[in-house]
Short mmCIF file of C-alpha atoms in Angstrom, two decimals:
data_model
loop_
_atom_site.label_atom_id
_atom_site.label_comp_id
_atom_site.label_asym_id
_atom_site.label_seq_id
_atom_site.Cartn_x
_atom_site.Cartn_y
_atom_site.Cartn_z
CA MET J 5 0.00 0.00 0.00
CA ARG J 6 1.21 3.50 -0.76
CA ARG J 7 -0.58 6.58 0.47
CA LEU J 8 -0.73 9.87 -1.40
CA GLY J 9 1.36 12.55 0.23
CA ALA J 10 0.73 15.84 1.96
CA VAL J 11 -0.24 17.74 -1.19
CA CYS J 12 -3.31 15.57 -1.75
CA ARG J 13 -4.27 14.96 1.90
CA VAL J 14 -5.88 11.63 1.02
CA VAL J 15 -7.34 9.54 3.84
CA ALA J 16 -5.27 6.40 4.53
CA LEU J 17 -6.27 3.31 2.58
CA ILE J 18 -7.05 0.17 4.51
CA THR J 19 -7.40 -2.48 1.82
CA VAL J 20 -4.68 -3.65 -0.54
CA VAL J 21 -4.41 -1.24 -3.47
CA THR J 22 -3.33 -2.43 -6.88
CA VAL J 23 -3.39 0.82 -8.84
CA GLY J 24 -0.14 2.73 -9.28
CA GLY J 25 0.26 6.46 -9.51
CA ALA J 26 -1.95 9.14 -8.04
CA GLY J 27 -5.09 11.01 -8.85
CA CYS J 28 -3.81 14.52 -8.31
CA GLY J 29 -0.42 14.32 -10.05
CA TRP J 30 2.61 16.57 -9.72
CA SER J 31 2.27 20.30 -9.62
CA ALA J 32 4.97 22.65 -10.86
CA ALA J 33 4.26 24.91 -7.92
CA SER J 34 5.39 22.20 -5.50
CA SER J 35 8.53 21.40 -7.49
CA PRO J 36 11.78 23.23 -6.75
CA GLN J 37 12.47 23.33 -10.49
CA SER J 38 9.38 24.76 -12.16
CA GLU J 39 10.71 24.07 -15.65
CA ARG J 40 10.28 20.33 -15.04
CA THR J 41 7.42 18.57 -16.74
CA PRO J 42 4.90 16.68 -14.56
CA GLY J 43 6.37 13.53 -13.03
CA GLU J 44 9.90 14.25 -14.26
CA ALA J 45 12.68 13.78 -11.71
CA ALA J 46 15.61 16.14 -11.31
CA ALA J 47 18.88 15.06 -12.90
CA PRO J 48 20.66 12.96 -10.25
CA PRO J 49 24.09 14.02 -9.00
CA PRO J 50 26.98 11.62 -9.67
CA GLY J 51 26.69 8.34 -7.81
CA THR J 52 22.94 8.42 -7.32
CA GLN J 53 20.04 6.72 -9.10
CA SER J 54 16.95 8.17 -10.75
CA SER J 55 15.06 4.85 -11.03
CA ALA J 56 14.73 1.88 -8.71
CA VAL J 57 16.76 -1.26 -9.41
CA PRO J 58 16.28 -4.85 -8.18
CA ALA J 59 17.40 -5.15 -4.58
CA GLY J 60 17.97 -8.87 -4.39
CA ARG J 61 17.08 -10.31 -1.00
CA VAL J 62 17.41 -7.90 1.89
CA SER J 63 16.40 -10.32 4.62
CA SER J 64 15.34 -7.76 7.22
CA VAL J 65 12.94 -6.04 4.80
CA GLY J 66 9.62 -7.65 3.93
CA VAL J 67 5.88 -7.14 3.72
CA LEU J 68 2.91 -7.04 6.04
CA VAL J 69 0.61 -10.02 5.59
CA ASN J 70 -3.07 -10.06 6.51
CA GLY J 71 -4.58 -13.45 5.83
CA ASP J 72 -3.94 -14.25 2.16
CA ASP J 73 -3.14 -10.63 1.23
CA HIS J 74 0.12 -8.76 1.52
CA SER J 75 0.46 -5.01 1.56
CA CYS J 76 3.04 -2.38 2.44
CA THR J 77 6.71 -2.75 3.20
CA ALA J 78 8.17 -3.11 6.70
CA SER J 79 11.63 -3.74 8.15
CA VAL J 80 13.27 -4.89 11.34
CA VAL J 81 14.72 -2.16 13.55
CA ALA J 82 17.36 -2.98 16.15
CA SER J 83 15.88 -3.21 19.65
CA PRO J 84 16.79 -4.68 23.05
CA HIS J 85 14.59 -7.75 22.57
CA GLY J 86 15.06 -8.02 18.80
CA ASN J 87 11.33 -7.87 18.09
CA VAL J 88 10.52 -4.42 16.63
CA VAL J 89 9.48 -3.71 13.04
CA ALA J 90 8.98 -0.28 11.44
CA THR J 91 6.41 0.64 8.81
CA ALA J 92 4.02 3.48 7.94
CA ALA J 93 1.17 4.18 10.36
CA HIS J 94 -1.44 4.03 7.61
CA CYS J 95 -0.25 0.49 6.83
CA ALA J 96 -0.69 -0.89 10.33
CA THR J 97 -3.78 0.83 11.70
CA GLY J 98 -7.29 -0.35 10.93
CA LEU J 99 -6.22 -3.93 10.25
CA PRO J 100 -7.26 -6.84 12.48
CA LEU J 101 -4.37 -7.53 14.82
CA ASP J 102 -5.20 -11.21 15.16
CA THR J 103 -4.31 -11.87 11.50
CA LEU J 104 -1.49 -9.33 10.98
CA GLU J 105 1.99 -10.78 10.35
CA PHE J 106 5.39 -9.65 9.11
CA ALA J 107 7.09 -11.68 6.36
CA PRO J 108 10.79 -10.75 5.96
CA GLY J 109 12.50 -11.57 2.68
CA PHE J 110 9.15 -12.23 0.95
CA SER J 111 9.26 -12.79 -2.83
CA GLY J 112 7.64 -14.78 -5.62
CA ALA J 113 4.62 -14.50 -7.87
CA ALA J 114 1.04 -14.68 -6.61
CA THR J 115 0.99 -15.60 -2.91
CA GLY J 116 4.80 -15.71 -2.90
CA THR J 117 7.24 -17.53 -0.67
CA PHE J 118 8.27 -16.86 2.91
CA PRO J 119 11.93 -17.86 3.32
CA TYR J 120 12.03 -16.78 6.97
CA GLY J 121 8.41 -17.53 7.81
CA LYS J 122 5.83 -15.12 9.17
CA TRP J 123 6.11 -13.31 12.48
CA LYS J 124 2.88 -12.58 14.35
CA VAL J 125 2.35 -8.91 15.22
CA ARG J 126 1.56 -8.59 18.93
CA ALA J 127 1.16 -4.82 19.24
CA VAL J 128 1.11 -1.68 17.09
CA GLN J 129 2.39 1.66 18.38
CA VAL J 130 1.70 4.96 16.60
CA ASP J 131 2.16 8.64 17.35
CA ASP J 132 -0.81 10.38 19.01
CA ARG J 133 -0.72 12.93 16.18
CA TRP J 134 -1.55 10.14 13.76
CA THR J 135 -4.36 8.78 15.93
CA GLU J 136 -5.95 12.20 16.34
CA ASP J 137 -5.34 13.97 13.01
CA HIS J 138 -3.59 11.56 10.60
CA GLU J 139 -0.75 14.08 10.51
CA ASP J 140 1.66 13.27 7.67
CA ALA J 141 4.76 13.90 9.78
CA ALA J 142 3.56 11.20 12.17
CA ASP J 143 2.93 8.53 9.53
CA TYR J 144 5.17 5.89 11.09
CA ALA J 145 4.48 2.88 13.28
CA PHE J 146 6.54 0.44 15.31
CA LEU J 147 5.25 -3.10 15.62
CA THR J 148 6.16 -5.65 18.27
CA VAL J 149 6.28 -9.19 16.89
CA GLU J 150 6.11 -12.53 18.65
CA PRO J 151 8.98 -15.08 18.62
CA ASP J 152 8.71 -17.79 15.99
CA THR J 153 7.83 -21.41 16.74
CA LYS J 154 11.47 -22.06 17.67
CA GLY J 155 11.46 -19.23 20.18
CA ARG J 156 13.75 -16.99 18.11
CA ASN J 157 13.32 -13.24 17.82
CA VAL J 158 13.13 -11.88 14.29
CA GLN J 159 16.25 -9.73 14.60
CA SER J 160 18.44 -12.74 15.42
CA VAL J 161 17.26 -14.45 12.23
CA VAL J 162 17.25 -11.65 9.63
CA GLY J 163 19.23 -8.76 11.11
CA ALA J 164 18.15 -5.15 11.58
CA SER J 165 18.97 -1.55 10.83
CA THR J 166 19.87 0.79 13.68
CA PRO J 167 17.40 3.61 14.36
CA GLU J 168 18.73 7.16 14.31
CA TRP J 169 16.70 9.91 15.90
CA GLY J 170 17.06 13.50 14.76
CA ALA J 171 19.12 13.05 11.60
CA GLY J 172 18.91 16.01 9.26
CA PRO J 173 16.71 15.68 6.17
CA ASP J 174 19.53 16.31 3.68
CA GLN J 175 21.12 12.88 3.27
CA ARG J 176 22.16 10.30 0.75
CA ALA J 177 19.75 7.47 1.47
CA THR J 178 18.99 3.97 0.23
CA VAL J 179 15.30 3.09 0.13
CA VAL J 180 14.15 -0.54 -0.16
CA GLY J 181 10.54 -1.48 -0.85
CA TYR J 182 8.03 -3.78 -2.53
CA PRO J 183 5.94 -2.25 -5.36
CA ASP J 184 2.49 -3.73 -5.87
CA PRO J 185 2.12 -6.82 -8.11
CA ASP J 186 0.71 -4.78 -11.02
CA HIS J 187 4.18 -3.25 -11.41
CA ASN J 188 6.11 -6.07 -9.76
CA PRO J 189 4.47 -9.44 -10.54
CA ASP J 190 7.26 -11.48 -8.96
CA ASN J 191 7.07 -9.49 -5.71
CA HIS J 192 10.79 -8.74 -5.65
CA PRO J 193 12.03 -5.76 -3.62
CA VAL J 194 13.53 -2.76 -5.39
CA MET J 195 15.95 -0.19 -4.11
CA CYS J 196 17.23 3.29 -4.90
CA THR J 197 20.20 5.23 -3.55
CA THR J 198 19.82 8.94 -4.04
CA ASP J 199 20.15 12.31 -2.37
CA VAL J 200 17.11 13.23 -0.32
CA ARG J 201 16.17 16.64 1.02
CA GLN J 202 13.67 18.44 3.18
CA ASP J 203 10.19 18.40 1.70
CA PRO J 204 9.25 22.03 0.93
CA ASP J 205 5.59 21.23 1.58
CA GLU J 206 6.21 19.49 4.91
CA PRO J 207 9.35 20.68 6.73
CA ALA J 208 9.28 17.72 9.14
CA MET J 209 9.50 15.30 6.22
CA MET J 210 12.01 14.20 3.58
CA ARG J 211 11.50 13.90 -0.17
CA MET J 212 13.27 11.82 -2.78
CA GLU J 213 12.87 11.62 -6.54
CA CYS J 214 13.42 8.12 -7.89
CA GLY J 215 11.11 6.24 -10.23
CA GLY J 216 9.54 2.88 -9.47
CA PHE J 217 8.17 3.39 -5.96
CA TRP J 218 4.58 2.45 -6.65
CA VAL J 219 1.73 1.43 -4.37
CA GLY J 220 3.10 -1.15 -1.90
CA THR J 221 6.26 0.74 -1.01
CA SER J 222 4.71 2.60 1.94
CA GLY J 223 6.70 1.71 5.03
CA SER J 224 9.97 1.25 3.10
CA PRO J 225 13.00 2.05 5.29
CA TRP J 226 15.13 5.09 4.42
CA LEU J 227 18.67 4.01 5.28
CA ILE J 228 21.87 6.03 5.54
CA GLY J 229 25.24 4.31 5.50
CA TYR J 230 23.79 1.29 3.68
CA GLN J 231 26.58 -1.01 2.43
CA GLY J 232 24.65 -4.15 1.57
CA PRO J 233 22.10 -6.63 2.96
CA ASP J 234 24.36 -7.46 5.89
CA ARG J 235 25.44 -3.87 6.57
CA LEU J 236 22.19 -1.96 6.54
CA GLY J 237 23.33 1.23 8.22
CA ARG J 238 20.85 3.45 10.06
CA ILE J 239 17.15 3.97 9.49
CA ILE J 240 16.04 7.61 9.64
CA GLY J 241 12.43 7.29 8.45
CA VAL J 242 9.90 5.27 6.48
CA LEU J 243 8.19 6.01 3.18
CA SER J 244 4.74 7.42 3.78
CA GLY J 245 3.47 8.82 0.48
CA GLY J 246 4.05 10.71 -2.74
CA ASP J 247 2.13 12.11 -5.67
CA THR J 248 3.73 9.86 -8.31
CA ASP J 249 5.96 6.77 -8.37
CA VAL J 250 8.87 9.19 -8.82
CA GLU J 251 8.29 11.55 -5.91
CA SER J 252 8.21 9.95 -2.45
CA THR J 253 8.10 11.38 1.05
CA ALA J 254 9.06 10.05 4.46
CA ALA J 255 8.40 11.09 8.02
CA LEU J 256 11.78 11.90 9.58
CA PHE J 257 12.39 10.04 12.82
CA ASP J 258 12.73 12.45 15.75
CA ALA J 259 12.29 12.47 19.53
CA LYS J 260 8.56 11.79 19.16
CA ALA J 261 9.27 8.80 16.93
CA ARG J 262 11.77 7.54 19.49
CA SER J 263 9.09 7.69 22.18
CA VAL J 264 6.78 5.55 20.01
CA TYR J 265 9.64 3.11 19.32
CA GLU J 266 10.37 2.80 23.03
CA ARG J 267 6.74 1.89 23.69
CA ALA J 268 7.13 -0.89 21.11
CA THR J 269 10.22 -2.23 22.87
CA ARG J 270 8.17 -2.61 26.06
CA ALA J 271 4.98 -4.03 24.51
#
């Protein structure tokens, strides 16, 4: 699932969405380069990407599963008990908790395969600003998951990124996510490394311009210092929306996000 960003102010979707793109499109007024045509990304600086590429298996990144359906991207975040997963708030609220699971490393056509199994979600923690007003800057959630049938915590099996609170919005970040099956029939994750910046429409958020982040990529981790699947670096936010598959936004983790995370570590 991918939610439209702050410009559109669309109410969060609850069911799995299979339509890419957005209804309101890109406006030149919201673009820092008004000469750009709608949906066109800025020319990337050296060493960055303008379109997503196959990510291969990043074991700590996966999808949320609700019964037979999967939606949104989520990833394991380092925690004292190794049982915390980050995603977007609009992905994790409104769904029945008794059937919600996290499937790291998910891939494969149709219902896909689950190389590390599914991890039952025990609790969902969100910012009060999301509960009360669906505020875009609070569109993040931290989930507490149960041990697997062998008693292992998810972090010990698939690894985790380290949360960083209060990083500045101007970063070179790697974003890993799962586009919806209409654009990604084999359900493989994609990734993009590019320079991100403060969103001019929402100062508490980041924006990136990289094609291929369709519906389904909500909740994707924004990582700095990423050096590969086994050296994930630090997570500074999760993808929350965007007006096209090219333009994506993320709520920047701050002290309020840390407070929500700490509730998840105790749940």
